[in-house]
């Protein structure tokens, strides 16, 4: 069993596809261990994406991630990290495989509907950024 952090980003929330995204997780063997809707400040988004602070898109990305509410989810299942990223599809929806979340719902490389942890260490950091142990079941 493995845990990973998913975020339905502000564009996904505005498009009203929270249920559609969660349905795909559950249909593919991922269980919701924790979930909440929050609206990050710019500073909170900067803390979350600190690993990207030197990237040219950092300012725009953190502006986007704090423009409205997101849904943060702890997913649990076998190979949850890789499984989630497979369901998400490539970062740029133009490159995403057919049937992936980003292919079906994302507008562009930045407004790409979902976030998923990319490894065990980032998953542990990202889960603890939003949830404490008493909120995960
Ligand atoms: P995420 O970390 O959100 O799950 P990812 O791992 O596929 O996505 P990263 O390379 O970690 O992609 O980039 C983090 C996020 O930054 C992307 O999901 C996207 O929203 C944004 N991003 C990445 N590359 C670009 C870019 N070239 N221009 C604008 N935004 C970008
Ligand atoms: Mg990433």
XYZ file of C-alpha atoms and ligand atoms in Angstrom, residues 5 7 9 48-49 51-52 55-58 60-62 64-65 84-85 88-92 102 108-118 126, ligand 1:
67
model
C -1.213 13.486 -2.804
C -4.843 18.139 -6.001
C -6.465 22.484 -9.230
C 3.914 23.828 -1.730
C 5.757 24.341 -5.037
C 10.933 22.839 -5.489
C 9.999 24.859 -8.616
C 11.604 27.908 -12.769
C 10.445 30.712 -15.077
C 6.794 29.709 -14.563
C 6.934 29.775 -10.736
C 2.435 32.300 -12.803
C 1.964 28.784 -11.382
C 1.587 29.983 -7.786
C -2.903 30.170 -10.661
C -2.855 27.742 -7.722
C -2.210 8.425 -10.139
C 0.311 9.895 -12.581
C -3.407 12.198 -14.887
C -1.494 11.977 -18.167
C 1.434 14.114 -19.347
C 1.958 17.615 -17.896
C 1.060 19.178 -21.248
C -5.466 16.018 -18.543
C -2.836 23.955 -21.387
C 0.479 23.033 -19.742
C -0.187 25.270 -16.736
C -3.945 24.915 -16.282
C -3.801 21.135 -16.273
C -6.556 20.235 -13.759
C -4.622 17.923 -11.438
C -1.421 17.608 -9.444
C 0.130 14.309 -8.376
C 3.182 13.579 -6.210
C 6.132 12.339 -8.284
C 3.017 17.008 0.172
P 2.276 18.442 -10.970
O 3.545 18.642 -10.196
O 1.316 19.605 -10.908
O 1.626 17.139 -10.678
P 3.843 17.623 -13.210
O 4.632 16.829 -12.221
O 3.286 16.908 -14.403
O 2.636 18.337 -12.518
P 5.882 19.656 -13.016
O 7.033 19.657 -13.944
O 6.082 19.177 -11.614
O 4.696 18.837 -13.731
O 5.288 21.121 -13.001
C 4.389 21.527 -11.977
C 3.258 22.312 -12.572
O 3.783 23.524 -13.086
C 2.572 21.667 -13.785
O 1.579 20.746 -13.448
C 1.987 22.871 -14.463
O 0.786 23.319 -13.812
C 3.068 23.904 -14.261
N 4.016 23.932 -15.383
C 4.945 23.005 -15.697
N 5.654 23.350 -16.772
C 5.154 24.554 -17.159
C 5.472 25.453 -18.210
N 6.443 25.201 -19.087
N 4.741 26.592 -18.292
C 3.764 26.872 -17.399
N 3.424 26.073 -16.374
C 4.110 24.929 -16.250
